Coordinates of C-alpha atoms and ligand atoms in Angstrom, one line a residue:
M1 CA -51.6 235.8 -97.2
K2 CA -51.9 236.2 -93.5
T3 CA -53.1 239.7 -94.0
K4 CA -55.8 238.6 -96.7
D5 CA -57.2 235.6 -94.6
S6 CA -57.1 237.5 -91.4
K7 CA -59.3 240.3 -93.5
D8 CA -61.5 237.5 -94.9
A9 CA -61.8 235.9 -91.7
A10 CA -62.9 239.7 -90.2
S11 CA -66.1 240.3 -92.9
L12 CA -66.7 236.9 -92.3
R13 CA -68.2 237.2 -88.7
G14 CA -70.3 240.2 -89.7
A15 CA -71.5 239.0 -92.8
Q16 CA -71.9 235.3 -91.1
Q17 CA -74.0 236.6 -88.4
G18 CA -75.0 240.1 -89.9
P19 CA -73.4 243.6 -89.3
V20 CA -74.4 244.6 -85.2
R21 CA -75.8 248.0 -86.7
T22 CA -77.9 248.7 -89.7
E23 CA -79.2 252.5 -88.6
P24 CA -77.5 255.3 -89.2
F25 CA -76.2 257.5 -85.5
H26 CA -77.5 260.5 -84.6
S27 CA -76.1 263.8 -86.3
S28 CA -74.6 266.8 -84.0
C29 CA -76.9 268.8 -85.3
Y30 CA -80.1 269.5 -84.2
V31 CA -82.9 272.1 -82.5
S32 CA -82.4 272.4 -78.9
G33 CA -84.3 275.1 -77.8
Q34 CA -85.3 278.6 -79.4
E35 CA -83.9 277.7 -82.9
E36 CA -86.8 277.6 -84.6
A37 CA -88.5 280.6 -82.8
L38 CA -85.7 283.0 -82.6
L39 CA -85.1 282.2 -86.9
L40 CA -88.7 283.0 -87.9
E41 CA -88.3 286.2 -85.8
C42 CA -85.5 286.9 -87.4
L43 CA -87.0 286.0 -91.1
R44 CA -89.9 288.4 -90.2
S45 CA -87.5 291.0 -89.1
H46 CA -86.5 291.3 -92.7
Q47 CA -83.1 291.8 -91.6
W48 CA -81.0 288.8 -92.2
S49 CA -77.1 291.0 -91.7
S50 CA -77.7 294.1 -90.5
F51 CA -73.7 295.0 -91.0
K52 CA -72.7 297.8 -92.7
G53 CA -69.1 299.3 -93.7
G54 CA -70.0 302.5 -91.6
T55 CA -70.1 303.7 -88.2
E56 CA -73.1 306.4 -88.5
G57 CA -72.6 308.7 -85.8
L58 CA -70.6 306.8 -84.2
D59 CA -66.9 307.2 -83.1
I60 CA -64.7 304.3 -84.9
D61 CA -62.2 304.0 -82.6
K62 CA -64.7 304.0 -79.2
V63 CA -66.8 301.3 -81.5
L64 CA -63.3 298.9 -82.1
V65 CA -62.8 298.7 -78.2
M66 CA -66.3 298.1 -76.9
P67 CA -66.4 295.3 -74.7
S68 CA -69.6 292.9 -76.4
R69 CA -71.6 293.4 -73.2
E70 CA -71.7 297.2 -74.4
A71 CA -72.1 296.5 -77.8
A72 CA -75.1 294.8 -77.1
E73 CA -77.1 297.4 -75.5
Y74 CA -77.8 299.2 -78.7
G75 CA -80.1 299.0 -81.0
P76 CA -81.0 296.3 -83.2
L77 CA -79.7 299.1 -86.2
D78 CA -77.7 301.7 -84.0
N79 CA -74.0 299.6 -84.2
R80 CA -74.3 298.1 -87.2
F81 CA -70.3 298.1 -87.8
L82 CA -70.1 295.3 -85.3
G83 CA -73.5 293.3 -86.5
G84 CA -77.3 293.8 -85.7
K85 CA -78.9 292.4 -82.6
Y86 CA -78.8 288.2 -83.0
V87 CA -74.9 289.2 -83.5
R88 CA -74.2 290.9 -80.9
A89 CA -76.2 289.4 -78.2
F90 CA -74.3 285.9 -79.4
E91 CA -71.1 287.7 -79.1
R92 CA -72.4 289.2 -75.7
D93 CA -73.7 285.5 -74.4
F94 CA -69.9 283.9 -76.1
A95 CA -67.9 286.4 -74.1
A96 CA -70.2 285.8 -71.1
C97 CA -69.2 282.3 -71.3
M98 CA -65.9 282.1 -71.7
D99 CA -65.6 284.9 -69.2
V100 CA -63.8 287.6 -71.6
D101 CA -64.6 290.9 -72.7
F102 CA -64.9 290.3 -76.7
A103 CA -66.3 287.9 -78.5
V104 CA -65.5 288.7 -82.1
S105 CA -68.0 286.1 -84.6
A106 CA -67.1 285.3 -88.5
N107 CA -68.5 283.2 -91.2
S108 CA -66.2 279.6 -90.1
A109 CA -63.4 279.7 -87.3
T110 CA -61.2 279.6 -91.0
S111 CA -62.2 283.2 -91.3
A112 CA -61.3 283.7 -87.6
L113 CA -58.3 282.1 -87.5
I114 CA -57.0 284.2 -90.1
M115 CA -58.2 287.8 -88.3
A116 CA -56.6 286.2 -85.0
L117 CA -53.5 286.2 -87.2
G118 CA -53.9 289.4 -89.2
A119 CA -54.3 290.7 -85.6
F120 CA -51.5 289.6 -83.8
N121 CA -49.8 292.2 -86.7
L122 CA -47.7 289.2 -88.2
E123 CA -45.2 290.6 -91.2
P124 CA -44.5 288.3 -94.0
G125 CA -41.9 285.3 -93.8
D126 CA -42.8 285.9 -90.0
E127 CA -42.9 281.9 -88.8
V128 CA -45.9 280.1 -87.1
I129 CA -45.9 276.9 -85.0
V130 CA -48.6 274.7 -85.4
P131 CA -48.8 271.1 -84.2
C132 CA -49.1 268.8 -88.0
M133 CA -51.6 267.1 -86.8
S134 CA -55.1 269.0 -86.9
F135 CA -57.7 270.3 -89.7
N136 CA -56.0 271.8 -92.6
A137 CA -57.3 275.3 -91.8
T138 CA -54.6 275.4 -88.7
A139 CA -52.2 276.2 -91.0
T140 CA -53.7 277.2 -94.0
A141 CA -54.8 280.0 -92.0
V142 CA -51.5 280.7 -91.1
L143 CA -50.5 281.3 -95.0
A144 CA -53.3 284.8 -95.6
Y145 CA -51.1 287.5 -94.3
N146 CA -47.8 285.6 -95.8
C147 CA -46.7 283.9 -92.9
I148 CA -44.7 280.4 -92.9
P149 CA -46.5 277.3 -90.8
V150 CA -43.6 275.5 -89.3
F151 CA -44.8 272.4 -87.9
A152 CA -44.2 271.0 -84.2
E153 CA -44.4 266.6 -82.9
V154 CA -48.0 266.4 -81.1
K155 CA -47.6 264.4 -77.4
A156 CA -48.1 260.5 -78.0
N157 CA -50.6 260.7 -75.1
T158 CA -53.1 263.7 -75.7
Y159 CA -52.1 264.3 -79.9
C160 CA -52.0 267.6 -79.0
L161 CA -48.7 269.7 -79.4
D162 CA -46.0 268.7 -77.9
P163 CA -44.1 271.4 -75.5
A164 CA -40.7 270.3 -75.9
D165 CA -41.0 269.9 -79.7
L166 CA -42.5 273.2 -79.9
E167 CA -39.5 275.0 -78.3
K168 CA -37.4 272.8 -80.1
K169 CA -38.6 274.5 -83.4
I170 CA -38.9 278.3 -82.4
S171 CA -35.9 280.2 -84.9
G172 CA -35.1 283.8 -84.8
R173 CA -38.2 284.0 -87.1
T174 CA -40.8 282.6 -84.8
K175 CA -44.1 285.0 -83.8
A176 CA -46.7 283.3 -82.7
V177 CA -48.0 279.8 -82.0
L178 CA -50.9 278.0 -83.0
V179 CA -52.1 275.7 -80.6
V180 CA -55.1 273.0 -81.3
H181 CA -56.9 271.2 -78.3
L182 CA -57.6 268.7 -80.4
G183 CA -60.4 266.2 -80.5
G184 CA -61.7 267.7 -77.6
A185 CA -59.0 267.6 -75.6
C186 CA -57.1 270.3 -73.2
A187 CA -52.9 270.8 -75.0
D188 CA -50.7 271.3 -71.8
M189 CA -51.5 275.3 -71.5
T190 CA -49.0 275.6 -68.8
S191 CA -46.1 274.8 -70.6
I192 CA -47.1 276.1 -73.6
V193 CA -47.6 279.5 -71.8
E194 CA -45.0 278.8 -70.3
V195 CA -42.3 278.5 -73.0
A196 CA -44.5 281.2 -75.8
R197 CA -44.0 284.1 -72.4
R198 CA -40.2 283.5 -72.5
H199 CA -40.0 283.4 -76.2
G200 CA -42.1 286.9 -76.4
L201 CA -44.4 284.5 -78.5
K202 CA -48.3 285.5 -79.6
I203 CA -50.7 282.7 -78.5
L204 CA -53.6 282.1 -80.9
E205 CA -55.8 278.3 -79.6
D206 CA -57.7 276.8 -82.2
C207 CA -60.9 275.8 -80.5
A208 CA -62.6 274.1 -82.9
Q209 CA -63.3 271.1 -81.6
A210 CA -63.3 272.1 -78.2
P211 CA -65.9 274.8 -77.1
G212 CA -66.8 274.4 -73.5
V213 CA -63.5 272.5 -72.4
K214 CA -61.3 273.9 -69.4
F215 CA -58.2 273.5 -68.5
Q216 CA -57.4 274.0 -64.8
G217 CA -60.9 274.8 -64.5
Q218 CA -60.6 278.0 -66.8
P219 CA -61.7 277.6 -70.6
V220 CA -59.8 276.7 -73.3
G221 CA -59.0 280.1 -75.8
T222 CA -58.8 282.0 -73.2
F223 CA -55.1 281.1 -71.7
G224 CA -53.6 282.7 -75.0
D225 CA -54.0 286.0 -77.2
A226 CA -56.8 284.9 -78.4
G227 CA -59.2 282.1 -79.2
V228 CA -60.9 280.5 -81.8
F229 CA -64.4 278.3 -81.5
S230 CA -66.2 276.4 -84.9
L231 CA -69.9 277.2 -85.6
T232 CA -69.6 274.6 -88.8
E233 CA -71.8 271.2 -88.9
T234 CA -70.3 268.5 -87.4
K235 CA -69.0 270.5 -84.2
N236 CA -70.2 270.3 -80.6
I237 CA -72.8 272.9 -81.4
T238 CA -73.5 275.2 -84.8
C239 CA -75.9 277.0 -87.0
G240 CA -74.7 275.8 -90.0
E241 CA -71.4 277.5 -90.6
G242 CA -69.8 280.2 -89.0
G243 CA -67.1 280.7 -86.1
V244 CA -65.9 283.1 -83.0
L245 CA -62.8 284.4 -82.2
V246 CA -62.5 285.7 -78.4
T247 CA -59.6 287.9 -76.4
R248 CA -59.1 289.9 -73.2
C249 CA -57.4 292.6 -75.3
P250 CA -58.7 295.3 -76.7
D251 CA -56.3 296.5 -79.6
I252 CA -56.7 291.9 -81.4
A253 CA -60.4 292.7 -80.7
A254 CA -60.5 296.0 -82.9
K255 CA -58.1 294.7 -85.5
A256 CA -60.2 291.5 -85.9
R257 CA -63.3 293.9 -86.1
L258 CA -61.8 295.8 -89.2
I259 CA -60.4 292.4 -91.3
R260 CA -64.3 291.1 -90.6
N261 CA -65.9 294.0 -92.4
H262 CA -64.2 296.4 -95.3
G263 CA -62.2 297.8 -92.2
E264 CA -59.8 300.0 -94.9
G265 CA -63.1 301.9 -95.5
V266 CA -62.8 303.4 -91.8
T267 CA -59.3 303.7 -91.3
R268 CA -58.1 307.6 -90.0
D269 CA -55.5 309.5 -91.5
Q270 CA -54.0 310.0 -88.0
W271 CA -53.8 305.7 -87.2
S272 CA -50.6 305.1 -86.8
D273 CA -49.0 301.9 -89.7
G274 CA -49.3 299.3 -87.2
Q275 CA -52.8 300.3 -86.3
L276 CA -53.7 299.8 -90.2
A277 CA -51.5 296.8 -91.1
N278 CA -53.0 293.9 -92.3
V279 CA -56.8 295.6 -92.0
I280 CA -57.3 294.2 -95.5
G281 CA -60.8 294.5 -95.3
M282 CA -62.6 290.5 -95.9
N283 CA -66.2 289.8 -95.5
F284 CA -66.1 288.0 -93.4
R285 CA -69.5 288.9 -90.9
L286 CA -71.8 286.6 -89.6
T287 CA -75.7 286.5 -90.5
E288 CA -78.4 288.0 -87.6
L289 CA -79.9 284.4 -89.6
Q290 CA -77.3 282.2 -88.1
A291 CA -76.6 283.6 -85.1
A292 CA -80.3 283.6 -83.9
V293 CA -79.5 279.7 -84.2
A294 CA -76.4 280.0 -82.3
I295 CA -77.6 281.8 -79.9
P296 CA -79.8 278.8 -78.2
Q297 CA -77.4 276.1 -79.4
L298 CA -74.8 278.4 -76.9
Q299 CA -77.5 278.0 -74.6
S300 CA -76.9 273.8 -74.2
L301 CA -73.8 273.7 -75.1
E302 CA -73.1 272.0 -71.7
E303 CA -75.7 269.6 -72.0
R304 CA -74.5 268.4 -74.6
N305 CA -71.0 268.6 -74.1
E306 CA -71.9 266.5 -70.6
V307 CA -73.7 264.1 -73.2
R308 CA -70.5 263.5 -74.2
R309 CA -68.5 263.1 -71.5
R310 CA -70.7 260.2 -70.6
N311 CA -70.8 258.3 -73.9
T312 CA -66.9 258.6 -74.3
S313 CA -66.0 257.7 -70.2
Y314 CA -69.0 254.3 -71.1
L315 CA -67.3 253.6 -74.3
I316 CA -63.2 254.1 -72.9
D317 CA -63.8 251.8 -70.0
R318 CA -66.7 249.0 -72.2
L319 CA -64.4 248.4 -74.6
R320 CA -60.8 248.9 -71.8
K321 CA -61.0 244.8 -71.8
H322 CA -59.1 245.0 -75.3
P323 CA -55.8 245.9 -74.3
C324 CA -54.5 246.4 -78.5
L325 CA -57.2 250.0 -77.6
I326 CA -55.6 252.8 -76.3
P327 CA -57.5 255.3 -75.1
P328 CA -56.4 259.3 -75.3
E329 CA -55.4 260.7 -71.5
T330 CA -55.8 263.8 -70.5
E331 CA -53.8 266.6 -69.0
P332 CA -52.9 267.0 -65.4
G333 CA -56.5 269.2 -64.2
G334 CA -58.2 269.2 -68.3
D335 CA -61.3 268.3 -69.0
Y336 CA -62.3 266.2 -72.2
V337 CA -65.8 266.8 -73.9
C338 CA -65.1 264.3 -76.4
F339 CA -65.4 265.8 -79.9
M340 CA -64.2 262.3 -81.9
L341 CA -62.7 259.6 -80.0
K342 CA -59.6 258.5 -81.1
W343 CA -58.1 255.2 -79.9
R344 CA -55.0 254.0 -81.2
Y345 CA -54.4 250.2 -81.6
V346 CA -51.3 248.4 -80.8
Q347 CA -51.0 245.6 -83.0
G348 CA -48.2 243.1 -81.2
D349 CA -49.2 239.6 -81.9
L350 CA -52.8 240.4 -82.6
P351 CA -53.7 239.3 -86.6
L352 CA -56.0 241.8 -87.8
T353 CA -53.7 245.2 -89.2
R354 CA -55.6 248.2 -87.9
D355 CA -57.0 248.2 -92.0
E356 CA -58.5 245.3 -90.6
V357 CA -60.3 246.4 -88.0
V358 CA -61.3 249.0 -88.9
A359 CA -62.6 246.8 -92.6
G360 CA -64.6 244.7 -89.7
L361 CA -65.8 247.7 -87.5
Q362 CA -67.4 249.0 -91.1
A363 CA -68.9 245.9 -92.1
Q364 CA -70.2 245.7 -88.4
G365 CA -72.2 248.3 -89.5
I366 CA -70.0 251.3 -87.2
P367 CA -69.0 254.7 -89.2
I368 CA -65.4 253.8 -87.5
I369 CA -62.3 255.6 -89.7
K370 CA -59.0 255.6 -89.8
G371 CA -57.4 259.3 -89.3
Y372 CA -55.8 260.8 -91.9
G373 CA -55.0 260.1 -95.1
R374 CA -52.7 263.3 -95.3
M375 CA -51.2 265.5 -91.9
M376 CA -51.1 268.6 -92.9
H377 CA -47.6 268.5 -93.5
E378 CA -48.0 266.1 -95.6
N379 CA -50.0 268.3 -98.1
L380 CA -49.2 269.6 -101.6
I381 CA -49.0 272.5 -100.6
F382 CA -46.5 272.4 -98.3
T383 CA -44.7 269.2 -99.5
R384 CA -45.1 271.3 -103.3
K385 CA -45.0 274.4 -101.6
I386 CA -47.3 275.7 -104.1
A387 CA -50.0 278.6 -102.1
Y388 CA -49.7 281.6 -104.1
G389 CA -49.1 280.9 -107.7
R390 CA -46.2 278.8 -109.0
Q391 CA -43.2 280.1 -108.0
G392 CA -43.8 278.9 -104.2
F393 CA -44.9 282.3 -102.5
P394 CA -44.3 282.6 -99.2
F395 CA -42.3 280.2 -99.0
I396 CA -39.8 281.1 -102.1
A397 CA -39.5 285.3 -101.6
P398 CA -36.7 287.6 -100.4
W399 CA -37.3 287.7 -97.3
F400 CA -36.9 284.2 -97.0
D401 CA -34.7 281.5 -97.0
E402 CA -36.9 277.9 -97.8
K403 CA -34.8 275.6 -97.1
R404 CA -35.0 276.3 -93.6
V405 CA -38.5 274.8 -93.0
R406 CA -38.8 270.9 -94.0
Y407 CA -42.4 269.9 -95.3
G408 CA -42.7 265.8 -96.0
S409 CA -43.3 262.3 -94.4
G410 CA -40.9 261.7 -92.4
T411 CA -40.4 265.2 -90.9
Q412 CA -43.0 264.9 -87.4
P413 CA -42.1 260.6 -86.8
V414 CA -43.9 260.4 -83.8
S415 CA -47.2 261.8 -84.9
E416 CA -46.9 260.0 -88.1
D417 CA -46.4 256.7 -86.2
L418 CA -49.3 257.7 -83.6
N419 CA -51.5 258.0 -87.1
K420 CA -51.1 254.9 -88.3
Q421 CA -52.6 253.2 -85.5
F422 CA -55.3 255.5 -85.4
I423 CA -59.1 254.3 -84.6
W424 CA -61.5 257.0 -85.1
F425 CA -65.6 257.0 -83.9
K426 CA -67.4 260.2 -84.2
Y427 CA -71.0 259.1 -82.9
V428 CA -70.8 260.1 -78.8
N429 CA -72.6 263.8 -79.6
H430 CA -76.7 263.6 -78.0
P431 CA -79.1 262.2 -79.5
N432 CA -76.9 259.3 -79.4
T433 CA -77.7 256.8 -75.9
Q434 CA -75.7 254.2 -74.6
D435 CA -77.5 251.9 -76.1
D436 CA -75.9 253.3 -79.2
M437 CA -72.6 253.1 -77.4
D438 CA -73.2 249.5 -77.1
D439 CA -73.3 248.6 -80.3
V440 CA -70.4 249.6 -80.8
V441 CA -68.9 248.0 -77.9
R442 CA -70.8 244.9 -79.8
A443 CA -68.5 245.0 -83.2
F444 CA -65.4 245.5 -81.6
D445 CA -66.5 242.8 -79.4
K446 CA -67.6 240.4 -82.9
V447 CA -64.2 242.0 -84.7
L448 CA -61.4 241.9 -82.1
V449 CA -62.1 238.2 -80.9
Ligands
PLP501 C1 -59.6 272.1 -85.4 C2 -60.0 272.9 -86.9 N1 -59.3 273.7 -86.8 C3 -60.0 275.2 -88.1 C4 -61.4 274.0 -87.9 C5 -61.7 275.8 -89.3 O1 -63.0 275.7 -88.6 P1 -64.5 276.2 -90.2 O2 -65.0 275.2 -91.0 O3 -65.6 276.5 -89.1 O4 -64.0 277.0 -90.5 C6 -61.8 272.7 -88.2 C7 -63.5 272.4 -88.6 O5 -63.6 272.1 -89.4 C8 -61.2 272.4 -87.1 O6 -61.7 270.8 -86.8

C-alpha cells in the first residue's frame, strides 16, 4: 500500500506541475569536423572497402607485423591485406593516440574482442575471467573460440572488476582475464596486472565505454596484452559501427589481422601449428566509408571527453545534497570520462523505492533507466548452457567438467545488490550543456523532495 501511494505521489508531482523537460536530450552521434568532406571524397574514390584477401606481391610475414604507422605509408591500393587508405590512416592515428605500435580496426568491438581472444591462442575449454557487469558481448566473445567465461564480482565503488575476486576465481584452467573499464571508469589496473602476471594470465581490456580514459597517465587498453574499443553509434566517438584492437605485441597484431580478413587463405606451409591456431578467417573488416568518418571523430575525442567530464562533475556536485544518491568513485590516479552516469540509490527510510524514483524522473521527462535487466551471468545462454546447438557445448564437453563453473542469480551477490540500486543517466555528452544538466537536477529535486 505504501508503495502504491508513494508511486502515485511521485507521478502526481510530475503531473501537477508539468514535466521539467519536454525536449529530448542530444545524442552523442554528431558531426565534429571533416566527416562530410572525407566521406564524400571516399564515395567519389569508388573504393569503399579496399581490403583484399591476398597480399599482392608483399611478403605476408612482413605485412602481418608491420606497425600501423608504416602500413599507412603505402598507396591506397598497395597494401590491401591491411585495408585501404582510410582504414590504414585511421589505424595509424588510433595507434598514435594510444601510444602503441598496432591498431587493428574491425567492424565492431565484438569482432575485435573475438580477434583478440583468438590471437591469445586460447584452447577450447580454457577459462577466461570476466566481470559479471558489462555488455553481453564481453562474455559471449569468449564463447567464439569455445572458451568458458567465469564471472567475477565488481567493486562496489567503481563497478569494475574486483581484483580480490579475480584471484579467487582463478583455477588451473584459467588462461586470461577480460577487464572492462565500465561506464568510462578505470579498473584497478595496478592490482589486476599484478594478479594476472603472477598467475601467467593474458589480459584483454574491454574499453568500449572508455576511449581516451587514462589510468595513472596511461591510456586504458594499453596495460594488458590487448585493448578493444567500440565505434558503435552510442559511444564517445562513432562511425555507425566499428571497433579497434590495440596492442604492442606483433604476434597478437598479426593473428588479429589474419582473423579479420579470411586469413586461412594466406598461410604458408612452414607456419607452425601455433601460428595457424585460431586463424579461422572471418570477415571483420571496417569499410573505407566508416574509416573516413572515424578519422575526424578520433580527432575530436579529447574535446568530447572534456564535455563529458564537465557535465558529469556538475551533475554529481549539484546532486550531492541528496545523500540517498551515491555517485561512482574513481580509482586513485584514475580518470573518469563518464559514458553512463550510474548512481546507487540507497532508500534507507525514504518513502520511494528505486523503481518509483526512476518512474518519477521519467514522468519529469528525464530518460533515466534502472540498470541491467539481467547481468551477464544471469543470461539464459549461461544459466541454461545453450550456446552451440542444444547439447550444452562448449560448457558440456569431453574436456570440461561443467559443474566447475556456476552461473545464475545468487552467484555474484555483491554485483547483484548494486544492480538493484542503480539509477543511470547517459546524456552527459556534447552538445548537452549545463542547462540540460540543470533539468536533470530540477527533476531529481522534485522527485526526491
Ligand atoms: C563494454 C562493452 N563491450 C563491448 C561492446 C560491444 O561493442 P560493439 O557494439 O561495437 O560490438 C559494448 C557496446 O556496444 C560495450 O559497451
